[in-house]
Amino acid sequence: MRVVVSARNCELTDGLRDAVDRQFGRLGRFEPRATRAEVRLTAEKKGCTADARVHVDGSGNMHASGRGSDPRSALDQVVEKLSRQLRRNHGKRVERGPGPRGSHVTEGPER
């Protein structure tokens, strides 16, 4: 999954960028069709906010946001919310196609 990280009013350090990549990389096991994630970290007077959007092929976008005292705690909330959404979305996926053999049994003439 490709992860795009941006920050407003705060410094985006290498450690924080690695944490984002590591946590969003784990989301790929819940939904293998996830192709792109956009993460925005914003510093405010009373803490930090993290917003994330994950694009899933065939299902659209998943969005989550979280607040915390520092960027990592806000990021943890977002990852938890997105993992819940992606698990639920992956569970709803329905396989379409032919059923198992013998499911369409036709009856012959009665004797």
N, CA, C and O atoms as CSV, one atom per row, in Angstrom:
chain,resi,resn,atom,element,x,y,z
A,1,MET,N,N,0.850,-1.170,0.000
A,1,MET,CA,C,0.000,0.000,0.000
A,1,MET,C,C,0.899,1.238,0.000
A,1,MET,O,O,1.897,1.290,0.718
A,2,ARG,N,N,0.545,2.200,-0.789
A,2,ARG,CA,C,1.296,3.449,-0.845
A,2,ARG,C,C,0.732,4.412,0.185
A,2,ARG,O,O,-0.478,4.637,0.234
A,3,VAL,N,N,1.609,4.984,1.011
A,3,VAL,CA,C,1.185,5.865,2.098
A,3,VAL,C,C,1.741,7.268,1.843
A,3,VAL,O,O,2.945,7.440,1.653
A,4,VAL,N,N,0.860,8.262,1.842
A,4,VAL,CA,C,1.235,9.669,1.674
A,4,VAL,C,C,0.967,10.369,2.997
A,4,VAL,O,O,-0.158,10.353,3.495
A,5,VAL,N,N,2.007,10.988,3.570
A,5,VAL,CA,C,1.895,11.624,4.881
A,5,VAL,C,C,2.131,13.118,4.727
A,5,VAL,O,O,3.077,13.531,4.057
A,6,SER,N,N,1.280,13.927,5.340
A,6,SER,CA,C,1.487,15.380,5.361
A,6,SER,C,C,1.239,15.888,6.775
A,6,SER,O,O,0.517,15.261,7.550
A,7,ALA,N,N,1.840,17.023,7.107
A,7,ALA,CA,C,1.708,17.589,8.452
A,7,ALA,C,C,1.432,19.084,8.350
A,7,ALA,O,O,1.949,19.766,7.466
A,8,ARG,N,N,0.612,19.579,9.268
A,8,ARG,CA,C,0.324,21.015,9.359
A,8,ARG,C,C,0.654,21.468,10.770
A,8,ARG,O,O,0.239,20.838,11.743
A,9,ASN,N,N,1.386,22.537,10.880
A,9,ASN,CA,C,1.753,23.163,12.155
A,9,ASN,C,C,2.568,22.254,13.069
A,9,ASN,O,O,2.647,22.509,14.271
A,10,CYS,N,N,3.170,21.208,12.532
A,10,CYS,CA,C,4.044,20.351,13.325
A,10,CYS,C,C,5.129,19.780,12.419
A,10,CYS,O,O,4.995,19.745,11.196
A,11,GLU,N,N,6.193,19.341,13.052
A,11,GLU,CA,C,7.322,18.805,12.300
A,11,GLU,C,C,7.113,17.313,12.063
A,11,GLU,O,O,6.771,16.569,12.982
A,12,LEU,N,N,7.320,16.893,10.837
A,12,LEU,CA,C,7.177,15.492,10.471
A,12,LEU,C,C,8.562,14.857,10.486
A,12,LEU,O,O,9.310,14.944,9.513
A,13,THR,N,N,8.892,14.216,11.606
A,13,THR,CA,C,10.213,13.622,11.769
A,13,THR,C,C,10.269,12.261,11.076
A,13,THR,O,O,9.242,11.693,10.704
A,14,ASP,N,N,11.492,11.755,10.912
A,14,ASP,CA,C,11.661,10.442,10.292
A,14,ASP,C,C,11.041,9.334,11.145
A,14,ASP,O,O,10.474,8.383,10.607
A,15,GLY,N,N,11.146,9.451,12.458
A,15,GLY,CA,C,10.555,8.457,13.353
A,15,GLY,C,C,9.040,8.414,13.240
A,15,GLY,O,O,8.440,7.339,13.249
A,16,LEU,N,N,8.420,9.591,13.135
A,16,LEU,CA,C,6.966,9.655,12.996
A,16,LEU,C,C,6.537,9.104,11.635
A,16,LEU,O,O,5.535,8.396,11.538
A,17,ARG,N,N,7.285,9.424,10.603
A,17,ARG,CA,C,6.971,8.917,9.263
A,17,ARG,C,C,7.099,7.382,9.232
A,17,ARG,O,O,6.272,6.700,8.628
A,18,ASP,N,N,8.138,6.850,9.885
A,18,ASP,CA,C,8.304,5.398,9.948
A,18,ASP,C,C,7.157,4.741,10.716
A,18,ASP,O,O,6.691,3.667,10.337
A,19,ALA,N,N,6.700,5.388,11.800
A,19,ALA,CA,C,5.577,4.848,12.576
A,19,ALA,C,C,4.311,4.797,11.722
A,19,ALA,O,O,3.560,3.824,11.781
A,20,VAL,N,N,4.076,5.832,10.936
A,20,VAL,CA,C,2.903,5.862,10.050
A,20,VAL,C,C,3.008,4.743,9.018
A,20,VAL,O,O,2.045,4.008,8.802
A,21,ASP,N,N,4.172,4.609,8.378
A,21,ASP,CA,C,4.356,3.562,7.373
A,21,ASP,C,C,4.166,2.168,7.972
A,21,ASP,O,O,3.531,1.312,7.356
A,22,ARG,N,N,4.704,1.939,9.149
A,22,ARG,CA,C,4.615,0.629,9.798
A,22,ARG,C,C,3.165,0.299,10.155
A,22,ARG,O,O,2.695,-0.807,9.888
A,23,GLN,N,N,2.455,1.262,10.762
A,23,GLN,CA,C,1.085,0.987,11.188
A,23,GLN,C,C,0.136,0.837,10.004
A,23,GLN,O,O,-0.747,-0.020,10.027
A,24,PHE,N,N,0.306,1.653,8.979
A,24,PHE,CA,C,-0.577,1.537,7.821
A,24,PHE,C,C,-0.212,0.338,6.960
A,24,PHE,O,O,-1.057,-0.174,6.226
A,25,GLY,N,N,1.034,-0.118,7.038
A,25,GLY,CA,C,1.412,-1.340,6.347
A,25,GLY,C,C,0.682,-2.546,6.913
A,25,GLY,O,O,0.355,-3.475,6.174
A,26,ARG,N,N,0.424,-2.543,8.218
A,26,ARG,CA,C,-0.312,-3.632,8.860
A,26,ARG,C,C,-1.773,-3.676,8.428
A,26,ARG,O,O,-2.401,-4.735,8.462
A,27,LEU,N,N,-2.317,-2.528,8.020
A,27,LEU,CA,C,-3.725,-2.516,7.596
A,27,LEU,C,C,-3.928,-3.327,6.317
A,27,LEU,O,O,-5.042,-3.760,6.022
A,28,GLY,N,N,-2.858,-3.528,5.568
A,28,GLY,CA,C,-2.962,-4.301,4.333
A,28,GLY,C,C,-3.370,-5.740,4.556
A,28,GLY,O,O,-3.919,-6.365,3.649
A,29,ARG,N,N,-3.119,-6.294,5.750
A,29,ARG,CA,C,-3.528,-7.685,5.970
A,29,ARG,C,C,-5.030,-7.801,6.199
A,29,ARG,O,O,-5.595,-8.873,5.985
A,30,PHE,N,N,-5.693,-6.728,6.627
A,30,PHE,CA,C,-7.141,-6.776,6.789
A,30,PHE,C,C,-7.858,-6.659,5.457
A,30,PHE,O,O,-8.902,-7.278,5.253
A,31,GLU,N,N,-7.305,-5.868,4.550
A,31,GLU,CA,C,-7.916,-5.677,3.238
A,31,GLU,C,C,-6.807,-5.611,2.189
A,31,GLU,O,O,-6.186,-4.563,2.012
A,32,PRO,N,N,-6.552,-6.718,1.493
A,32,PRO,CA,C,-5.459,-6.726,0.520
A,32,PRO,C,C,-5.708,-5.840,-0.693
A,32,PRO,O,O,-4.770,-5.534,-1.430
A,33,ARG,N,N,-6.954,-5.420,-0.916
A,33,ARG,CA,C,-7.243,-4.555,-2.069
A,33,ARG,C,C,-6.988,-3.082,-1.777
A,33,ARG,O,O,-7.198,-2.245,-2.655
A,34,ALA,N,N,-6.539,-2.739,-0.566
A,34,ALA,CA,C,-6.226,-1.351,-0.219
A,34,ALA,C,C,-4.967,-0.941,-0.981
A,34,ALA,O,O,-3.937,-1.610,-0.898
A,35,THR,N,N,-5.058,0.170,-1.726
A,35,THR,CA,C,-3.945,0.562,-2.583
A,35,THR,C,C,-3.257,1.842,-2.143
A,35,THR,O,O,-2.064,2.011,-2.393
A,36,ARG,N,N,-3.977,2.744,-1.495
A,36,ARG,CA,C,-3.398,4.051,-1.179
A,36,ARG,C,C,-3.975,4.568,0.132
A,36,ARG,O,O,-5.162,4.405,0.413
A,37,ALA,N,N,-3.112,5.195,0.926
A,37,ALA,CA,C,-3.541,5.807,2.182
A,37,ALA,C,C,-2.999,7.231,2.234
A,37,ALA,O,O,-1.832,7.468,1.923
A,38,GLU,N,N,-3.835,8.163,2.622
A,38,GLU,CA,C,-3.438,9.561,2.798
A,38,GLU,C,C,-3.639,9.917,4.269
A,38,GLU,O,O,-4.737,9.770,4.805
A,39,VAL,N,N,-2.572,10.385,4.918
A,39,VAL,CA,C,-2.606,10.699,6.346
A,39,VAL,C,C,-2.224,12.156,6.522
A,39,VAL,O,O,-1.228,12.612,5.962
A,40,ARG,N,N,-3.021,12.895,7.305
A,40,ARG,CA,C,-2.717,14.296,7.607
A,40,ARG,C,C,-2.667,14.473,9.117
A,40,ARG,O,O,-3.640,14.191,9.817
A,41,LEU,N,N,-1.538,14.938,9.610
A,41,LEU,CA,C,-1.355,15.218,11.032
A,41,LEU,C,C,-1.390,16.725,11.228
A,41,LEU,O,O,-0.713,17.462,10.511
A,42,THR,N,N,-2.172,17.183,12.191
A,42,THR,CA,C,-2.333,18.611,12.442
A,42,THR,C,C,-2.120,18.890,13.923
A,42,THR,O,O,-2.723,18.241,14.777
A,43,ALA,N,N,-1.257,19.859,14.222
A,43,ALA,CA,C,-1.042,20.282,15.608
A,43,ALA,C,C,-1.986,21.442,15.914
A,43,ALA,O,O,-2.115,22.374,15.121
A,44,GLU,N,N,-2.637,21.375,17.061
A,44,GLU,CA,C,-3.551,22.426,17.500
A,44,GLU,C,C,-3.152,22.868,18.901
A,44,GLU,O,O,-2.206,22.336,19.481
A,45,LYS,N,N,-3.875,23.840,19.440
A,45,LYS,CA,C,-3.557,24.346,20.776
A,45,LYS,C,C,-3.720,23.278,21.843
A,45,LYS,O,O,-2.924,23.218,22.780
A,46,LYS,N,N,-4.731,22.441,21.720
A,46,LYS,CA,C,-5.023,21.456,22.761
A,46,LYS,C,C,-4.653,20.039,22.344
A,46,LYS,O,O,-5.305,19.094,22.787
A,47,GLY,N,N,-3.651,19.856,21.525
A,47,GLY,CA,C,-3.231,18.508,21.145
A,47,GLY,C,C,-3.047,18.378,19.647
A,47,GLY,O,O,-2.777,19.356,18.950
A,48,CYS,N,N,-3.194,17.173,19.170
A,48,CYS,CA,C,-2.997,16.869,17.758
A,48,CYS,C,C,-4.202,16.123,17.204
A,48,CYS,O,O,-4.930,15.440,17.925
A,49,THR,N,N,-4.385,16.278,15.905
A,49,THR,CA,C,-5.450,15.598,15.194
A,49,THR,C,C,-4.828,14.819,14.047
A,49,THR,O,O,-3.907,15.306,13.391
A,50,ALA,N,N,-5.322,13.623,13.805
A,50,ALA,CA,C,-4.886,12.817,12.672
A,50,ALA,C,C,-6.110,12.437,11.854
A,50,ALA,O,O,-7.099,11.948,12.400
A,51,ASP,N,N,-6.047,12.657,10.560
A,51,ASP,CA,C,-7.100,12.263,9.632
A,51,ASP,C,C,-6.476,11.333,8.604
A,51,ASP,O,O,-5.354,11.559,8.151
A,52,ALA,N,N,-7.206,10.289,8.240
A,52,ALA,CA,C,-6.684,9.334,7.265
A,52,ALA,C,C,-7.798,8.880,6.347
A,52,ALA,O,O,-8.956,8.763,6.746
A,53,ARG,N,N,-7.418,8.627,5.112
A,53,ARG,CA,C,-8.335,8.113,4.105
A,53,ARG,C,C,-7.616,6.974,3.385
A,53,ARG,O,O,-6.496,7.151,2.906
A,54,VAL,N,N,-8.253,5.814,3.309
A,54,VAL,CA,C,-7.680,4.646,2.649
A,54,VAL,C,C,-8.562,4.310,1.458
A,54,VAL,O,O,-9.776,4.156,1.595
A,55,HIS,N,N,-7.937,4.196,0.277
A,55,HIS,CA,C,-8.676,3.834,-0.930
A,55,HIS,C,C,-8.610,2.323,-1.123
A,55,HIS,O,O,-7.529,1.736,-1.136
A,56,VAL,N,N,-9.785,1.698,-1.273
A,56,VAL,CA,C,-9.892,0.262,-1.482
A,56,VAL,C,C,-10.501,0.047,-2.862
A,56,VAL,O,O,-11.591,0.540,-3.149
A,57,ASP,N,N,-9.792,-0.693,-3.714
A,57,ASP,CA,C,-10.298,-0.962,-5.059
A,57,ASP,C,C,-11.621,-1.708,-4.982
A,57,ASP,O,O,-11.720,-2.733,-4.308
A,58,GLY,N,N,-12.629,-1.202,-5.666
A,58,GLY,CA,C,-13.930,-1.847,-5.704
A,58,GLY,C,C,-14.854,-1.476,-4.570
A,58,GLY,O,O,-16.040,-1.800,-4.627
A,59,SER,N,N,-14.356,-0.799,-3.526
A,59,SER,CA,C,-15.207,-0.453,-2.389
A,59,SER,C,C,-15.230,1.032,-2.080
A,59,SER,O,O,-16.053,1.469,-1.276
A,60,GLY,N,N,-14.367,1.815,-2.679
A,60,GLY,CA,C,-14.344,3.240,-2.405
A,60,GLY,C,C,-13.324,3.613,-1.354
A,60,GLY,O,O,-12.252,3.013,-1.277
A,61,ASN,N,N,-13.657,4.609,-0.539
A,61,ASN,CA,C,-12.734,5.125,0.464
A,61,ASN,C,C,-13.240,4.846,1.877
A,61,ASN,O,O,-14.444,4.827,2.133
A,62,MET,N,N,-12.294,4.631,2.784
A,62,MET,CA,C,-12.580,4.529,4.213
A,62,MET,C,C,-11.929,5.743,4.866
A,62,MET,O,O,-10.799,6.091,4.525
A,63,HIS,N,N,-12.618,6.387,5.791
A,63,HIS,CA,C,-12.106,7.595,6.429
A,63,HIS,C,C,-12.211,7.462,7.940
A,63,HIS,O,O,-13.179,6.915,8.467
A,64,ALA,N,N,-11.180,7.980,8.636
A,64,ALA,CA,C,-11.216,7.996,10.099
A,64,ALA,C,C,-10.402,9.185,10.593
A,64,ALA,O,O,-9.485,9.650,9.916
A,65,SER,N,N,-10.748,9.669,11.778
A,65,SER,CA,C,-9.987,10.753,12.399
A,65,SER,C,C,-9.883,10.481,13.893
A,65,SER,O,O,-10.721,9.795,14.479
A,66,GLY,N,N,-8.829,11.037,14.494
A,66,GLY,CA,C,-8.612,10.838,15.917
A,66,GLY,C,C,-7.899,12.026,16.530
A,66,GLY,O,O,-7.209,12.772,15.835
A,67,ARG,N,N,-8.068,12.204,17.846
A,67,ARG,CA,C,-7.424,13.287,18.584
A,67,ARG,C,C,-6.609,12.704,19.708
A,67,ARG,O,O,-6.949,11.665,20.275
A,68,GLY,N,N,-5.517,13.393,20.025
A,68,GLY,CA,C,-4.684,12.939,21.127
A,68,GLY,C,C,-3.772,14.051,21.599
A,68,GLY,O,O,-3.727,15.127,21.004
A,69,SER,N,N,-3.054,13.785,22.662
A,69,SER,CA,C,-2.147,14.791,23.204
A,69,SER,C,C,-0.891,14.929,22.355
A,69,SER,O,O,-0.244,15.977,22.364
A,70,ASP,N,N,-0.543,13.872,21.618
A,70,ASP,CA,C,0.602,13.927,20.713
A,70,ASP,C,C,0.230,13.212,19.414
A,70,ASP,O,O,-0.777,12.506,19.370
A,71,PRO,N,N,1.025,13.385,18.356
A,71,PRO,CA,C,0.661,12.791,17.066
A,71,PRO,C,C,0.556,11.266,17.104
A,71,PRO,O,O,-0.282,10.692,16.408
A,72,ARG,N,N,1.383,10.610,17.896
A,72,ARG,CA,C,1.343,9.138,17.922
A,72,ARG,C,C,0.053,8.601,18.541
A,72,ARG,O,O,-0.483,7.598,18.069
A,73,SER,N,N,-0.446,9.246,19.577
A,73,SER,CA,C,-1.699,8.777,20.177
A,73,SER,C,C,-2.876,9.022,19.228
A,73,SER,O,O,-3.782,8.194,19.141
A,74,ALA,N,N,-2.867,10.145,18.523
A,74,ALA,CA,C,-3.913,10.409,17.533
A,74,ALA,C,C,-3.832,9.392,16.397
A,74,ALA,O,O,-4.852,8.933,15.884
A,75,LEU,N,N,-2.606,9.050,16.014
A,75,LEU,CA,C,-2.401,8.072,14.952
A,75,LEU,C,C,-2.884,6.681,15.379
A,75,LEU,O,O,-3.455,5.947,14.572
A,76,ASP,N,N,-2.658,6.324,16.632
A,76,ASP,CA,C,-3.131,5.029,17.139
A,76,ASP,C,C,-4.645,4.925,17.061
A,76,ASP,O,O,-5.176,3.877,16.695
A,77,GLN,N,N,-5.346,6.005,17.401
A,77,GLN,CA,C,-6.811,5.999,17.322
A,77,GLN,C,C,-7.278,5.803,15.886
A,77,GLN,O,O,-8.213,5.046,15.625
A,78,VAL,N,N,-6.619,6.491,14.958
A,78,VAL,CA,C,-7.019,6.398,13.546
A,78,VAL,C,C,-6.808,4.978,13.029
A,78,VAL,O,O,-7.672,4.431,12.344
A,79,VAL,N,N,-5.673,4.387,13.351
A,79,VAL,CA,C,-5.386,3.034,12.878
A,79,VAL,C,C,-6.381,2.033,13.457
A,79,VAL,O,O,-6.808,1.112,12.761
A,80,GLU,N,N,-6.752,2.204,14.715
A,80,GLU,CA,C,-7.734,1.313,15.334
A,80,GLU,C,C,-9.089,1.423,14.635
A,80,GLU,O,O,-9.726,0.409,14.350
A,81,LYS,N,N,-9.528,2.647,14.359
A,81,LYS,CA,C,-10.815,2.850,13.684
A,81,LYS,C,C,-10.791,2.290,12.269
A,81,LYS,O,O,-11.747,1.643,11.841
A,82,LEU,N,N,-9.702,2.536,11.539
A,82,LEU,CA,C,-9.615,2.044,10.166
A,82,LEU,C,C,-9.537,0.517,10.118
A,82,LEU,O,O,-10.117,-0.103,9.226
A,83,SER,N,N,-8.834,-0.085,11.059
A,83,SER,CA,C,-8.752,-1.543,11.051
A,83,SER,C,C,-10.129,-2.159,11.270
A,83,SER,O,O,-10.471,-3.167,10.652
A,84,ARG,N,N,-10.916,-1.548,12.153
A,84,ARG,CA,C,-12.286,-2.020,12.375
A,84,ARG,C,C,-13.119,-1.905,11.097
A,84,ARG,O,O,-13.842,-2.833,10.734
A,85,GLN,N,N,-13.012,-0.758,10.421
A,85,GLN,CA,C,-13.766,-0.546,9.185
A,85,GLN,C,C,-13.333,-1.522,8.096
A,85,GLN,O,O,-14.171,-2.092,7.398
A,86,LEU,N,N,-12.017,-1.712,7.953
A,86,LEU,CA,C,-11.521,-2.587,6.894
A,86,LEU,C,C,-11.889,-4.045,7.155
A,86,LEU,O,O,-12.214,-4.768,6.213
A,87,ARG,N,N,-11.844,-4.490,8.400
A,87,ARG,CA,C,-12.267,-5.857,8.722
A,87,ARG,C,C,-13.742,-6.067,8.383
A,87,ARG,O,O,-14.122,-7.086,7.807
A,88,ARG,N,N,-14.557,-5.091,8.748
A,88,ARG,CA,C,-15.992,-5.187,8.477
A,88,ARG,C,C,-16.249,-5.201,6.971
A,88,ARG,O,O,-17.068,-5.981,6.483
A,89,ASN,N,N,-15.551,-4.340,6.241
A,89,ASN,CA,C,-15.724,-4.259,4.794
A,89,ASN,C,C,-15.261,-5.552,4.119
A,89,ASN,O,O,-15.910,-6.034,3.192
A,90,HIS,N,N,-14.154,-6.105,4.576
A,90,HIS,CA,C,-13.639,-7.334,3.979
A,90,HIS,C,C,-14.581,-8.500,4.255
A,90,HIS,O,O,-14.724,-9.387,3.414
A,91,GLY,N,N,-15.220,-8.511,5.409
A,91,GLY,CA,C,-16.161,-9.572,5.750
A,91,GLY,C,C,-17.439,-9.514,4.933
A,91,GLY,O,O,-18.099,-10.537,4.751
A,92,LYS,N,N,-17.800,-8.347,4.440
A,92,LYS,CA,C,-19.021,-8.198,3.654
A,92,LYS,C,C,-18.839,-8.615,2.204
A,92,LYS,O,O,-19.813,-8.783,1.471
A,93,ARG,N,N,-17.590,-8.781,1.795
A,93,ARG,CA,C,-17.327,-9.100,0.395
A,93,ARG,C,C,-17.939,-10.451,0.057
A,93,ARG,O,O,-17.781,-11.418,0.802
A,94,VAL,N,N,-18.641,-10.510,-1.077
A,94,VAL,CA,C,-19.333,-11.722,-1.491
A,94,VAL,C,C,-18.680,-12.233,-2.764
A,94,VAL,O,O,-18.486,-11.489,-3.726
A,95,GLU,N,N,-18.346,-13.512,-2.750
A,95,GLU,CA,C,-17.795,-14.128,-3.954
A,95,GLU,C,C,-18.952,-14.435,-4.899
A,95,GLU,O,O,-19.953,-15.020,-4.487
A,96,ARG,N,N,-18.821,-14.053,-6.123
A,96,ARG,CA,C,-19.849,-14.324,-7.118
A,96,ARG,C,C,-19.277,-15.310,-8.134
A,96,ARG,O,O,-18.111,-15.223,-8.519
A,97,GLY,N,N,-20.090,-16.210,-8.541
A,97,GLY,CA,C,-19.637,-17.191,-9.518
A,97,GLY,C,C,-20.420,-18.471,-9.375
A,97,GLY,O,O,-21.410,-18.526,-8.646
A,98,PRO,N,N,-19.980,-19.503,-10.071
A,98,PRO,CA,C,-20.726,-20.761,-9.989
A,98,PRO,C,C,-20.623,-21.360,-8.603
A,98,PRO,O,O,-19.596,-21.253,-7.933
A,99,GLY,N,N,-21.702,-21.991,-8.189
A,99,GLY,CA,C,-21.750,-22.622,-6.880
A,99,GLY,C,C,-21.032,-23.962,-6.904
A,99,GLY,O,O,-20.416,-24.325,-7.906
A,100,PRO,N,N,-21.112,-24.686,-5.816
A,100,PRO,CA,C,-20.471,-25.993,-5.769
A,100,PRO,C,C,-21.158,-26.973,-6.716
A,100,PRO,O,O,-22.330,-26.806,-7.054
A,101,ARG,N,N,-20.427,-27.982,-7.134
A,101,ARG,CA,C,-20.994,-28.970,-8.051
A,101,ARG,C,C,-22.132,-29.719,-7.369
A,101,ARG,O,O,-22.092,-30.008,-6.173
A,102,GLY,N,N,-23.126,-30.016,-8.154
A,102,GLY,CA,C,-24.252,-30.767,-7.621
A,102,GLY,C,C,-25.294,-29.890,-6.952
A,102,GLY,O,O,-26.277,-30.410,-6.425
A,103,SER,N,N,-25.115,-28.589,-6.955
A,103,SER,CA,C,-26.090,-27.730,-6.297
A,103,SER,C,C,-27.326,-27.518,-7.161
A,103,SER,O,O,-28.391,-27.171,-6.652
A,104,HIS,N,N,-27.187,-27.723,-8.446
A,104,HIS,CA,C,-28.317,-27.564,-9.359
A,104,HIS,C,C,-28.711,-28.941,-9.891
A,104,HIS,O,O,-28.450,-29.266,-11.049
A,105,VAL,N,N,-29.328,-29.727,-9.054
A,105,VAL,CA,C,-29.702,-31.097,-9.416
A,105,VAL,C,C,-31.041,-31.049,-10.138
A,105,VAL,O,O,-32.012,-30.479,-9.641
A,106,THR,N,N,-31.074,-31.642,-11.285
A,106,THR,CA,C,-32.334,-31.722,-12.011
A,106,THR,C,C,-32.904,-33.134,-11.813
A,106,THR,O,O,-32.167,-34.119,-11.790
A,107,GLU,N,N,-34.193,-33.202,-11.677
A,107,GLU,CA,C,-34.854,-34.484,-11.455
A,107,GLU,C,C,-35.279,-35.069,-12.784
A,107,GLU,O,O,-35.745,-34.362,-13.677
A,108,GLY,N,N,-35.110,-36.357,-12.893
A,108,GLY,CA,C,-35.520,-37.064,-14.111
A,108,GLY,C,C,-37.000,-37.364,-14.070
A,108,GLY,O,O,-37.699,-36.977,-13.134
A,109,PRO,N,N,-37.486,-38.073,-15.116
A,109,PRO,CA,C,-38.909,-38.437,-15.136
A,109,PRO,C,C,-39.236,-39.432,-14.024
A,109,PRO,O,O,-38.416,-40.279,-13.671
A,110,GLU,N,N,-40.419,-39.319,-13.492
A,110,GLU,CA,C,-40.841,-40.210,-12.414
A,110,GLU,C,C,-41.248,-41.548,-12.992
A,110,GLU,O,O,-41.842,-41.597,-14.070
A,111,ARG,N,N,-40.946,-42.623,-12.307
A,111,ARG,CA,C,-41.315,-43.947,-12.793
A,111,ARG,C,C,-42.298,-44.590,-11.919
A,111,ARG,O,O,-42.718,-45.716,-12.185
